[in-house]
PDB file of C-alpha atoms and ligand atoms in Angstrom:
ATOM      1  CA  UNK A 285       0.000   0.000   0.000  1.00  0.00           C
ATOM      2  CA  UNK A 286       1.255   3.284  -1.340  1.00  0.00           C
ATOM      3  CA  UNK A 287      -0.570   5.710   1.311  1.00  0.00           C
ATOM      4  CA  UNK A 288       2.552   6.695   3.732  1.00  0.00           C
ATOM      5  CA  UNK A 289       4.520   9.683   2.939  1.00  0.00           C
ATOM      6  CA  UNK A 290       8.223   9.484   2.110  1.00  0.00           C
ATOM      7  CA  UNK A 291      10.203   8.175   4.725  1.00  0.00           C
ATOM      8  CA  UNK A 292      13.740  10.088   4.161  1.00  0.00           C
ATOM      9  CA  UNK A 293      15.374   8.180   7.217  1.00  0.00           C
ATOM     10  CA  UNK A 294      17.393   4.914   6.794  1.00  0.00           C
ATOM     11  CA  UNK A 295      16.919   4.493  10.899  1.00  0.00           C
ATOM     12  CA  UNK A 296      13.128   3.294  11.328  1.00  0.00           C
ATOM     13  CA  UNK A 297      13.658   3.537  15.073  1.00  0.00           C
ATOM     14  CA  UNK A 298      15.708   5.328  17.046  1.00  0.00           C
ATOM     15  CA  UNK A 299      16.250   5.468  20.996  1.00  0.00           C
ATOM     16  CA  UNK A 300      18.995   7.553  21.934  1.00  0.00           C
ATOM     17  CA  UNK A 301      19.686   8.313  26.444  1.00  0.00           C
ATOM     18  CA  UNK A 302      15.798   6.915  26.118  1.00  0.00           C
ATOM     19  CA  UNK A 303      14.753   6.285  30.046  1.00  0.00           C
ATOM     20  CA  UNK A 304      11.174   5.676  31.198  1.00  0.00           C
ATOM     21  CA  UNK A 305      10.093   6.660  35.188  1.00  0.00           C
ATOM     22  CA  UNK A 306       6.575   5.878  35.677  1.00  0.00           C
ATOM     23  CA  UNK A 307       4.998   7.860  38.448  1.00  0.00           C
ATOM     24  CA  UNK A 308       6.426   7.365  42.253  1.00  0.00           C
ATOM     25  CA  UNK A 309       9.122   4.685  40.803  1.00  0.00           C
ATOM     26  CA  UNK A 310      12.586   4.580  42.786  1.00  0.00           C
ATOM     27  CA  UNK A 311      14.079   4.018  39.532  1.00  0.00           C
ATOM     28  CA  UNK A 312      13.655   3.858  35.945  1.00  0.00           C
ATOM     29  CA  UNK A 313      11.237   0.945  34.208  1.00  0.00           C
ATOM     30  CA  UNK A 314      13.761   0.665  31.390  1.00  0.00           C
ATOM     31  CA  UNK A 315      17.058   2.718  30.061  1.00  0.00           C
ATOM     32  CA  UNK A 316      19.074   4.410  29.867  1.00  0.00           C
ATOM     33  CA  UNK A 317      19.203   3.043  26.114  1.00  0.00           C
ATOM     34  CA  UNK A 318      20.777   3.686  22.750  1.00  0.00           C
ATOM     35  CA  UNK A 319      19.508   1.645  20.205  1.00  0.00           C
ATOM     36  CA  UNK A 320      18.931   2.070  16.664  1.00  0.00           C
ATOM     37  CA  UNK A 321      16.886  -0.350  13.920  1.00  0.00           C
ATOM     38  CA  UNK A 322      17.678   0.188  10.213  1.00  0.00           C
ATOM     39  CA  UNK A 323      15.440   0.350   7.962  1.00  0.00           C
ATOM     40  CA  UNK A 324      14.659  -3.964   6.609  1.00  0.00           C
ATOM     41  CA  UNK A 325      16.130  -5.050   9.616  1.00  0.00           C
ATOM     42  CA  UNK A 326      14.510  -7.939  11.621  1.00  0.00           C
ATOM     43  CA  UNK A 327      14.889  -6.915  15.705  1.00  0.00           C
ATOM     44  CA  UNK A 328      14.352  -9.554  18.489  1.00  0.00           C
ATOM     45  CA  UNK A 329      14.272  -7.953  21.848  1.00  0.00           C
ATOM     46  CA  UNK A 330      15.194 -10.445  24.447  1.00  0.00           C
ATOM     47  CA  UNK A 331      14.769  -9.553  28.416  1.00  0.00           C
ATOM     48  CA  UNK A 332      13.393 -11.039  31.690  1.00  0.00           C
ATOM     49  CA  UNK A 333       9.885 -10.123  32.967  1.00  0.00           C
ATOM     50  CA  UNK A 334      10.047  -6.476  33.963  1.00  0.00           C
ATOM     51  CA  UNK A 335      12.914  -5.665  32.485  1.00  0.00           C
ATOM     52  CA  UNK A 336      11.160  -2.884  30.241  1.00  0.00           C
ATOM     53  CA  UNK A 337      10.460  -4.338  26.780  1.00  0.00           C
ATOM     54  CA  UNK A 338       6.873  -3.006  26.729  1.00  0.00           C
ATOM     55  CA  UNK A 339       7.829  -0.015  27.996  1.00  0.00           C
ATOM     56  CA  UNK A 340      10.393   0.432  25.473  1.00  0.00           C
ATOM     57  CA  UNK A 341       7.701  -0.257  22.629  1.00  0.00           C
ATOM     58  CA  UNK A 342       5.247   1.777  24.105  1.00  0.00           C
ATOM     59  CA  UNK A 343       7.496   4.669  23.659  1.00  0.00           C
ATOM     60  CA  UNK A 344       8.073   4.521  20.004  1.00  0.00           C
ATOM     61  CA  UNK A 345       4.522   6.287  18.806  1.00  0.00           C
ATOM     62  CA  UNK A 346       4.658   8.381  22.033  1.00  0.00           C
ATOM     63  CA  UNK A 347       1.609   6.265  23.893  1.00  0.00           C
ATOM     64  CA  UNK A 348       3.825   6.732  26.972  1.00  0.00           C
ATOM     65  CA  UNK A 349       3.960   9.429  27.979  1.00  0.00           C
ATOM     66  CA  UNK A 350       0.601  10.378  25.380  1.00  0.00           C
ATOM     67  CA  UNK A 351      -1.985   7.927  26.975  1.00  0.00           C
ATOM     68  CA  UNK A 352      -0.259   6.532  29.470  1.00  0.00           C
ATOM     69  CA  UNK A 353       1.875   8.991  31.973  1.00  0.00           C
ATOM     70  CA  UNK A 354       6.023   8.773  32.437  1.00  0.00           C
ATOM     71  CA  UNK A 355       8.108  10.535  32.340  1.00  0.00           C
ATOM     72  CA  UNK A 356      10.510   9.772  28.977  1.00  0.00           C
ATOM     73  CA  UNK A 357      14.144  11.040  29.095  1.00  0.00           C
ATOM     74  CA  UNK A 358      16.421  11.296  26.084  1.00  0.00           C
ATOM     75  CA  UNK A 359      15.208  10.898  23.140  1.00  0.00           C
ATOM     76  CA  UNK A 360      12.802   8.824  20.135  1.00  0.00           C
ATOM     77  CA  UNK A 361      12.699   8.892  16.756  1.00  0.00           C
ATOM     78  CA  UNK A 362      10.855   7.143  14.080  1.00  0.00           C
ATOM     79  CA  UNK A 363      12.123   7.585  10.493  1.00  0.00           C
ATOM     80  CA  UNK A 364      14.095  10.657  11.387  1.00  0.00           C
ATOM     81  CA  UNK A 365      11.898  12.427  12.872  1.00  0.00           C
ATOM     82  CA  UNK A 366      11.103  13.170  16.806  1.00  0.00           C
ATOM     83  CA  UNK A 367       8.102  11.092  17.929  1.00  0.00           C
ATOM     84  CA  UNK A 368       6.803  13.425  19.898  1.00  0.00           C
ATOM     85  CA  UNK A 369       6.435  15.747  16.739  1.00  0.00           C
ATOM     86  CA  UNK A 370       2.782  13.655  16.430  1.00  0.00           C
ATOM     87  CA  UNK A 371       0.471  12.104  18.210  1.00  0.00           C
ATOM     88  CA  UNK A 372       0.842   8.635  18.970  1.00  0.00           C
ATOM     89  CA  UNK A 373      -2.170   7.762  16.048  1.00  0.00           C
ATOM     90  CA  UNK A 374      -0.815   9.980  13.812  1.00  0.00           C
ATOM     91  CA  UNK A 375       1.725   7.788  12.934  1.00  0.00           C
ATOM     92  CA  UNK A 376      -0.302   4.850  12.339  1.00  0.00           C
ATOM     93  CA  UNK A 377       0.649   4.528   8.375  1.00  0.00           C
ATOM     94  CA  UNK A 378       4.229   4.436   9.427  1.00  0.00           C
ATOM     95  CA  UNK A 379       4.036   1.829  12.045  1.00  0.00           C
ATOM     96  CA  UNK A 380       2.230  -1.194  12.997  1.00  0.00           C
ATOM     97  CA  UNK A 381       1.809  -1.797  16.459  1.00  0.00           C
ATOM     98  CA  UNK A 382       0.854  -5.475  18.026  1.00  0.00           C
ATOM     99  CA  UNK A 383       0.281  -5.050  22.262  1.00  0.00           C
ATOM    100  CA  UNK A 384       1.047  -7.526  24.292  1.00  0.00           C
ATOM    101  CA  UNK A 385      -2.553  -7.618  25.669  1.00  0.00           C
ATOM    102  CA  UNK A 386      -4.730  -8.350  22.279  1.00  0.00           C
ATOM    103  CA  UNK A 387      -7.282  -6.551  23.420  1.00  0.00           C
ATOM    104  CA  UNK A 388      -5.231  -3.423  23.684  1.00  0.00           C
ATOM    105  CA  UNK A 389      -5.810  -3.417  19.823  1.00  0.00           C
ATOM    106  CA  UNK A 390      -9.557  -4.694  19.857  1.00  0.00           C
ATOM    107  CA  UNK A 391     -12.770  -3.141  20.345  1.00  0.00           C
ATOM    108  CA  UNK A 392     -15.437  -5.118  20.847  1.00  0.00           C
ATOM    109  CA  UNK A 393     -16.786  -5.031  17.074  1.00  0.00           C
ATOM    110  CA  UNK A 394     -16.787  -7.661  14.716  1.00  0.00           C
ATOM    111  CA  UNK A 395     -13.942  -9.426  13.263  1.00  0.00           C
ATOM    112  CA  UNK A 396     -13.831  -7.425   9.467  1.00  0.00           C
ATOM    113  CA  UNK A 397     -14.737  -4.211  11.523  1.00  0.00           C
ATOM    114  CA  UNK A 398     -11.514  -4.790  13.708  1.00  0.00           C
ATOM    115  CA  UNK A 399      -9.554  -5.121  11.059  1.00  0.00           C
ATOM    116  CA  UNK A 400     -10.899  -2.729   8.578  1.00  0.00           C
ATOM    117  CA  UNK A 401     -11.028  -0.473  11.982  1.00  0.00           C
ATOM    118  CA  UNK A 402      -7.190   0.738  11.171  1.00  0.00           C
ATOM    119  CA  UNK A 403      -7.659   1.497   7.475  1.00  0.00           C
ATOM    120  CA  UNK A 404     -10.995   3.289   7.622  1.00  0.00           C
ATOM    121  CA  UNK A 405      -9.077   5.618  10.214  1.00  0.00           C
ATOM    122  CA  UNK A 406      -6.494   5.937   7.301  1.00  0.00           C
ATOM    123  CA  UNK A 407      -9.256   6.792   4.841  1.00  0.00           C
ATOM    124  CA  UNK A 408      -8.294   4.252   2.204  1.00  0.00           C
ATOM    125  CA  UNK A 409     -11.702   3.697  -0.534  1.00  0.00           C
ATOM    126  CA  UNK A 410     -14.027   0.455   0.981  1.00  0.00           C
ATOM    127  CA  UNK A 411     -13.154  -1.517  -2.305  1.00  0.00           C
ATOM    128  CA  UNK A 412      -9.389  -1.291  -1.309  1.00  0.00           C
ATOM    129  CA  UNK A 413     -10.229  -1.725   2.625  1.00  0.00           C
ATOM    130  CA  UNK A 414     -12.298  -5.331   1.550  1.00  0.00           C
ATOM    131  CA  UNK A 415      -8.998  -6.002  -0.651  1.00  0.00           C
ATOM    132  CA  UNK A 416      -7.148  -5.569   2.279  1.00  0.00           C
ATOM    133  CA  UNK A 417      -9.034  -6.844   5.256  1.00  0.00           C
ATOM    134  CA  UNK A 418      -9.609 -10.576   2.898  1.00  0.00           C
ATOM    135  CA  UNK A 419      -5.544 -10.470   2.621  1.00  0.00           C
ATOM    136  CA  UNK A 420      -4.496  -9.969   6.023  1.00  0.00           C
ATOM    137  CA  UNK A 421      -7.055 -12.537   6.855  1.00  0.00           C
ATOM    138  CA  UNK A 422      -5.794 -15.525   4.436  1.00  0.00           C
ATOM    139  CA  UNK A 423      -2.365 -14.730   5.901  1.00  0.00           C
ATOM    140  CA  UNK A 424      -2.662 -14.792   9.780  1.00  0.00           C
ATOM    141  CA  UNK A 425      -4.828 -17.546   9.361  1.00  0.00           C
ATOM    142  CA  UNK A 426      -8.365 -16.666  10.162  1.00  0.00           C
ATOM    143  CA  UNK A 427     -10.717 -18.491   8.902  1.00  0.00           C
ATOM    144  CA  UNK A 428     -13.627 -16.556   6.941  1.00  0.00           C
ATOM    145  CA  UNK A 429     -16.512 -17.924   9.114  1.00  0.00           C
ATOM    146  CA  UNK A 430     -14.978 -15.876  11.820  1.00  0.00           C
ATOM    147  CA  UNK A 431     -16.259 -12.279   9.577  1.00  0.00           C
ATOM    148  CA  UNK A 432     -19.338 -11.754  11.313  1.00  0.00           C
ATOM    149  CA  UNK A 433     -18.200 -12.698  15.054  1.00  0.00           C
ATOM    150  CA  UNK A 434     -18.154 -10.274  17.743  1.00  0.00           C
ATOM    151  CA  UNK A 435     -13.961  -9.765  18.852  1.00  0.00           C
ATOM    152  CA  UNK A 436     -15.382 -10.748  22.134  1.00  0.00           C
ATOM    153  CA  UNK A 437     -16.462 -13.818  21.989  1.00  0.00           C
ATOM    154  CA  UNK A 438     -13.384 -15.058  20.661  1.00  0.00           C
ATOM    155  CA  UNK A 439     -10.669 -17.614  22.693  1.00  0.00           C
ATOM    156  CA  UNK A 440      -7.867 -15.596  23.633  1.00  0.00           C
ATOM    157  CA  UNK A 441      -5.879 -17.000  21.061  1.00  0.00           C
ATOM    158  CA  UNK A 442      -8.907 -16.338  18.364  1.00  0.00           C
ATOM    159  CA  UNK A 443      -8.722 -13.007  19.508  1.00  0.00           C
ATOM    160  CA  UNK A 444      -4.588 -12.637  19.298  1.00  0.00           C
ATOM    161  CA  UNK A 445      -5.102 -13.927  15.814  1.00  0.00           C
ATOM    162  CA  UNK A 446      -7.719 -11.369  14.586  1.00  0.00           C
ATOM    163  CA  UNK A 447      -5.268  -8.433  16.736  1.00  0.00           C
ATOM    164  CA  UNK A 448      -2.739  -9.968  14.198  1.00  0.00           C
ATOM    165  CA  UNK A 449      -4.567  -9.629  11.041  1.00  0.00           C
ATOM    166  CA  UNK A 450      -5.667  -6.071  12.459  1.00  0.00           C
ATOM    167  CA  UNK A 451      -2.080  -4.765  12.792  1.00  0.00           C
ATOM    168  CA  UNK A 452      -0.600  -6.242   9.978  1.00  0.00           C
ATOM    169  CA  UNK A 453      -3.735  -5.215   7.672  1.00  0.00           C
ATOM    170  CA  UNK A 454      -1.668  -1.570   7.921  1.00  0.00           C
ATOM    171  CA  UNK A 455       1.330  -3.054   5.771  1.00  0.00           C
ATOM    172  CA  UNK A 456       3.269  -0.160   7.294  1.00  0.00           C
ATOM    173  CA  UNK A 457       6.824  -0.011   6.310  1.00  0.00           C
ATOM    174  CA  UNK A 458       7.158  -0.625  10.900  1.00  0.00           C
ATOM    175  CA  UNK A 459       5.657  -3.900  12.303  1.00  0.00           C
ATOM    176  CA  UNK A 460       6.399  -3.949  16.714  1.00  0.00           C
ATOM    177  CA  UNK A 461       5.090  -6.898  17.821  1.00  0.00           C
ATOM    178  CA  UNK A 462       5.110  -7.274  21.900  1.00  0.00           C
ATOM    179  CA  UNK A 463       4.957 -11.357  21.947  1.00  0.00           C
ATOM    180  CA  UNK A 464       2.286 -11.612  19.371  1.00  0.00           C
ATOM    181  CA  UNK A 465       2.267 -15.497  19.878  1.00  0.00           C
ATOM    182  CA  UNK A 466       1.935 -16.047  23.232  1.00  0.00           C
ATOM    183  CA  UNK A 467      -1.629 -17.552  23.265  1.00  0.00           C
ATOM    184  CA  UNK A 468      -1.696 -19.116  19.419  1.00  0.00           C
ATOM    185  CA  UNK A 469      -1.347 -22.930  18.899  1.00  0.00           C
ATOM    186  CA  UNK A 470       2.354 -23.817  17.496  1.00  0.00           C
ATOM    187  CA  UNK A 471       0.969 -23.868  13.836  1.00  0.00           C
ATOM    188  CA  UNK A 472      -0.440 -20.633  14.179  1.00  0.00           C
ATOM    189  CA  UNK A 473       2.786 -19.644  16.192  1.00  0.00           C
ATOM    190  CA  UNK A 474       4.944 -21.211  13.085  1.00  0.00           C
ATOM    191  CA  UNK A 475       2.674 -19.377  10.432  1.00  0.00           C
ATOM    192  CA  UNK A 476       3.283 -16.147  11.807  1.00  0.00           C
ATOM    193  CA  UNK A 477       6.926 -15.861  12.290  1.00  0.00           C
ATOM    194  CA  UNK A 478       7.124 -17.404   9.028  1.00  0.00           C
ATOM    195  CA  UNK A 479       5.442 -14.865   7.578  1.00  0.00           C
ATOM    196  CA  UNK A 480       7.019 -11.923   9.399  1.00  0.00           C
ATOM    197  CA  UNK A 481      10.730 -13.635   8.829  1.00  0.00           C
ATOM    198  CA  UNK A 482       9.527 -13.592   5.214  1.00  0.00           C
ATOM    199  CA  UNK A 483      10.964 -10.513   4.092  1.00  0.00           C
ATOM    200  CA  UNK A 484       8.413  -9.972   2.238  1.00  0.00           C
ATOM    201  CA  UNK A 485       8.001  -5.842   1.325  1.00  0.00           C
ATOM    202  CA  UNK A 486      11.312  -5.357   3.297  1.00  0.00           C
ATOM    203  CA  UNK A 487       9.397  -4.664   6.285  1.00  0.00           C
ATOM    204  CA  UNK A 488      11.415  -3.372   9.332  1.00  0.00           C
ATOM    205  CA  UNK A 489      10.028  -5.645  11.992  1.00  0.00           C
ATOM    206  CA  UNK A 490      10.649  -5.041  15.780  1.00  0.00           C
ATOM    207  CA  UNK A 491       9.377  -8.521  17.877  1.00  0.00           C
ATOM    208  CA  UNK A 492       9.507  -9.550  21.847  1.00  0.00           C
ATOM    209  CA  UNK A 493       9.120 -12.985  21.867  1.00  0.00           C
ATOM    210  CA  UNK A 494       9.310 -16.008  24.391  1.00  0.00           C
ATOM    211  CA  UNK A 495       9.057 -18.772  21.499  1.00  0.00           C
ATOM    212  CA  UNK A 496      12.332 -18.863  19.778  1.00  0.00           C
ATOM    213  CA  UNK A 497      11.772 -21.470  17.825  1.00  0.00           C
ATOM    214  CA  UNK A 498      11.141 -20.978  14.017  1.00  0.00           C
ATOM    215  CA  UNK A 499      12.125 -17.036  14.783  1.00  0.00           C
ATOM    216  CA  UNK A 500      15.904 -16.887  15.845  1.00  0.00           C
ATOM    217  CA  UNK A 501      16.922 -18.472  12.421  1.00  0.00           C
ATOM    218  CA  UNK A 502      15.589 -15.696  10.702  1.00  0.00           C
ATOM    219  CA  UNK A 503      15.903 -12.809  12.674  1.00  0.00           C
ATOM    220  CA  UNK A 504      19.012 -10.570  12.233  1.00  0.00           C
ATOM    221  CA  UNK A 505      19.826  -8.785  15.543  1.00  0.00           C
ATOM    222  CA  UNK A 506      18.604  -9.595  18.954  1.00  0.00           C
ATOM    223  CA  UNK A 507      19.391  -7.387  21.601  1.00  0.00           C
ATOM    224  CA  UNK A 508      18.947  -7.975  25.275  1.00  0.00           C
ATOM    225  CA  UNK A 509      17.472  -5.989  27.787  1.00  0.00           C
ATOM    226  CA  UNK A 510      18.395  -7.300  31.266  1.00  0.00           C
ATOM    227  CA  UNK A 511      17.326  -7.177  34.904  1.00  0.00           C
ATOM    228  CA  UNK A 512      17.769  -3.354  35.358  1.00  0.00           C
ATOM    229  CA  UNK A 513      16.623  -2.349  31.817  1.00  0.00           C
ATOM    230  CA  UNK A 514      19.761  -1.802  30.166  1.00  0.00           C
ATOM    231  CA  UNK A 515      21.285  -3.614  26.845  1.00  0.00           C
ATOM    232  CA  UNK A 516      23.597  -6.499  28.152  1.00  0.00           C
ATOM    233  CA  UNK A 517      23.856  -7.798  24.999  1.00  0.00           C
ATOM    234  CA  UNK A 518      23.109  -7.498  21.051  1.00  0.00           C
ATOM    235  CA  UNK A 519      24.035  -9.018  18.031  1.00  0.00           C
ATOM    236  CA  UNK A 520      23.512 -12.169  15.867  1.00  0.00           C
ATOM    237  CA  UNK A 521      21.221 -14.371  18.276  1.00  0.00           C
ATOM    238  CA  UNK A 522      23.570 -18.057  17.687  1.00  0.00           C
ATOM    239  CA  UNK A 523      26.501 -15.851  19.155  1.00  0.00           C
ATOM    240  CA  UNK A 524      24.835 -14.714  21.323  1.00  0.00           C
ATOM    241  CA  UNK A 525      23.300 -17.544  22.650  1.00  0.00           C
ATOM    242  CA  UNK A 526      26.689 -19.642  22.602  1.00  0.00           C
ATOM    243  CA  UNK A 527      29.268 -16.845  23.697  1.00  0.00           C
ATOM    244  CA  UNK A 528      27.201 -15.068  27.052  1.00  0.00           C
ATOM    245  CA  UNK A 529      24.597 -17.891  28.150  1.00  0.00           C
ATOM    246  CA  UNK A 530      26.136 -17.706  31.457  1.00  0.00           C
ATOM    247  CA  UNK A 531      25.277 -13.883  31.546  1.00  0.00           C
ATOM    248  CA  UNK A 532      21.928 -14.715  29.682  1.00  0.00           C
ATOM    249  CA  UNK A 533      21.202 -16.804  32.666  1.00  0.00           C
ATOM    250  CA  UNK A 534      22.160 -14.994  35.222  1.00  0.00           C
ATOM    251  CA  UNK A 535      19.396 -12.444  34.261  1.00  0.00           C
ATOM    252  CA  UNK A 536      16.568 -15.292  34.322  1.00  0.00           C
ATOM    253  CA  UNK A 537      16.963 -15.827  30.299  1.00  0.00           C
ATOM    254  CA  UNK A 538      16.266 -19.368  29.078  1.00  0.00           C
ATOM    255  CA  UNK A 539      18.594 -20.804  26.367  1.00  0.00           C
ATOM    256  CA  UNK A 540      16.680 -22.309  23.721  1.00  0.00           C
ATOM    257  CA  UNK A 541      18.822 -25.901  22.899  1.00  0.00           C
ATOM    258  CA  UNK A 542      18.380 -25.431  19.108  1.00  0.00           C
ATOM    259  CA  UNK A 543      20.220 -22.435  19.197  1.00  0.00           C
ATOM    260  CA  UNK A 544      22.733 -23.662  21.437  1.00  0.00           C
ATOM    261  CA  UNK A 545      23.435 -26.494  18.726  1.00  0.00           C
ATOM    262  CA  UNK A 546      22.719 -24.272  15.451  1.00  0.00           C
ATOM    263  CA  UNK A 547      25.955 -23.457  13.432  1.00  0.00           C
ATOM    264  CA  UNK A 548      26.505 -19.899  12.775  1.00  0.00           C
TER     265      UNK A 548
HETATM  266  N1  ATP B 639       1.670   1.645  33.649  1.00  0.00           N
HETATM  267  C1  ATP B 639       2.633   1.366  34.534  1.00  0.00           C
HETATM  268  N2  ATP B 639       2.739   2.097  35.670  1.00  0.00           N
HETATM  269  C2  ATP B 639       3.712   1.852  36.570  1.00  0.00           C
HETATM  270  N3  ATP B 639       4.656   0.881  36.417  1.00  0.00           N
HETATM  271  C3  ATP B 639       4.598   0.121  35.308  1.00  0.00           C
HETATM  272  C4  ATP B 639       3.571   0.324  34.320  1.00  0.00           C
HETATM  273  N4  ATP B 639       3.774  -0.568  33.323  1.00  0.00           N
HETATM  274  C5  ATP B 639       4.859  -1.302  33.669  1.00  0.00           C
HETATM  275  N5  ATP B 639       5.353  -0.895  34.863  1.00  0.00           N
HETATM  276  C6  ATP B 639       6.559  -1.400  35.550  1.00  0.00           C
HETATM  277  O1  ATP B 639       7.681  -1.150  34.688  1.00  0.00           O
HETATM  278  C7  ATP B 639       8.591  -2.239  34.705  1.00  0.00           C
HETATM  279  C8  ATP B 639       8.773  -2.767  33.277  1.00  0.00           C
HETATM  280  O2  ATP B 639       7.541  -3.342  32.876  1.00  0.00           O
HETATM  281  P1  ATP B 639       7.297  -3.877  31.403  1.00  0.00           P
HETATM  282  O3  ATP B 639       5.871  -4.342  31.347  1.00  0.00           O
HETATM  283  O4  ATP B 639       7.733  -2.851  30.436  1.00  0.00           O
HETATM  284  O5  ATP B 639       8.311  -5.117  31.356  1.00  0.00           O
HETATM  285  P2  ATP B 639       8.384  -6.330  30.307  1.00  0.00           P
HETATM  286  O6  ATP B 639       9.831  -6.570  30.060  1.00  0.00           O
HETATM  287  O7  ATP B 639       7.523  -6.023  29.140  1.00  0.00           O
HETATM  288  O8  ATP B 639       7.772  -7.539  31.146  1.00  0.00           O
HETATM  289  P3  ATP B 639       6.967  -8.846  30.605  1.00  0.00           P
HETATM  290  O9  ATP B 639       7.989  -9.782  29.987  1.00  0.00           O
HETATM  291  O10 ATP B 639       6.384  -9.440  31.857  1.00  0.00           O
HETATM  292  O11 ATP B 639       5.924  -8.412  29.640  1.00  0.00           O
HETATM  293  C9  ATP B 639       8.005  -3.267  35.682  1.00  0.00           C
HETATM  294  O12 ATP B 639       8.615  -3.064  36.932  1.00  0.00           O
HETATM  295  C10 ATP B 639       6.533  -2.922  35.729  1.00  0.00           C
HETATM  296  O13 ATP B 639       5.963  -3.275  36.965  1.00  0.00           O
HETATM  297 MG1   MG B 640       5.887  -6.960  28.286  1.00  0.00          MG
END
């Protein structure tokens, strides 16, 4: 889709001295950190519970401190430009957000309405929005009886599905996804980091993700948040895995065994 305007940056994401305090903390939920994801790049961010991840994400349209309050030190920018510079939906052709609670991104309507919901607020012609919403459908998986059920009378990992085919519906040139398979069945879990490992569109694609499986082969960076919500670690995941698992584990981070035994 051809509706986002020119994106002059060859950083999608940018966190530079970023640190997040939400109100009355002793210290800081995550940061200080410097990170930056090029443009095509496939991110895996890595980290124990509490050590930030969400927080981080939640920072990169500006919904903290927009909708929810913190205060945010140093700076964020997406494609160049300060995120702060919009509001958090204003930059909803440029990035595709996936929350770690599904129904973050639901509403209540009906499956095609939840998925159309992004587009209509993008003003994109109904014929194209059908187009679109049928697509993103046939490639998360759901199945077409689901059209005309209400989002909340789904499973939970019904629901995850249709918050799946409602992010990636935007085919913006950003997909964050804040473990976007942590309630699917492993074939639904295999089918989707297949097809976000795909390359397909040279999609810059920022994941937090438990299940390793089926994604570390095909990621290109992972970088590691630990305990305190610094980096510890980044780089090519097999490395990673092999050179610092004593550090990995230290900060409560499980090893996966294929990747121990995968060849670089
Ligand atoms: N809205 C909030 N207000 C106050 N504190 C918060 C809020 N959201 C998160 N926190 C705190 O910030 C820290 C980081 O939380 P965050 O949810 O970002 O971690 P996480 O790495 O995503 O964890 P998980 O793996 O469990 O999802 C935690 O100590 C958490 O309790
Ligand atoms: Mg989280």
């Amino acid at each position: 889709m051809s509706r986002s305007v020119p994106l002059p940056s060859e950083i999608a994401a940018e966190w530079s001295g970023a640190e997040v305090l939400y109100p009355f903390a002793k210290r800081a939920a995550v940061g200080p950190v410097d990170l930056q994801v090029r443009r095509g790049e496939r991110v895996l961010l890595l980290g124990p519970s509490g050590s930030g991840k969400s927080t981080l994400l939640l920072t990169l349209t500006g919904l903290i401190p927009d909708s929810i309050p913190a205060e945010v030190k140093g700076h964020v920018h997406l494609f160049g430009a300060d995120v702060g510079t919009q509001k958090p939906w204003g930059w909803a052709c440029h990035v595709a957000q996936y929350f770690q609670d599904a129904d973050q991104t639901l509403c209540g309507m009906r499956v095609e309405d939840e998925i159309a919901f992004a587009l209509e607020n993008c003003a994109l012609p109904p014929e194209r929005i059908s187009e679109a919403v049928t697509r993103a459908m046939r490639k998360v998986g759901v199945p077409e009886e689901w059209r005309q059920r209400r989002s909340a009378q789904l499973s939970g990992g019904e629901r995850q599905l249709v918050a799946l085919a409602a992010t990636l519906v935007q085919e913006a040139p950003l997909f964050v996804a804040d473990e976007p398979t942590a309630h699917l069945a492993p074939e639904a879990a295999r089918r989707l980091h297949a097809l976000l490992t795909s390359g397909e569109g040279g999609q810059t694609i920022l994941i937090v993700d438990h299940r390793l499986d089926g994604l570390i082969e095909s990621i290109d960076r992972m970088v590691v948040l630990g305990r305190d919500g610094t980096i510890i670690a980044q780089g090519d995941p097999r490395m990673i895995f092999r050179e610092e698992r004593a550090l990995l584990q230290a900060h409560g981070i499980w090893c996966p065994v294929r990747a121990l035994s995968m060849r670089s």
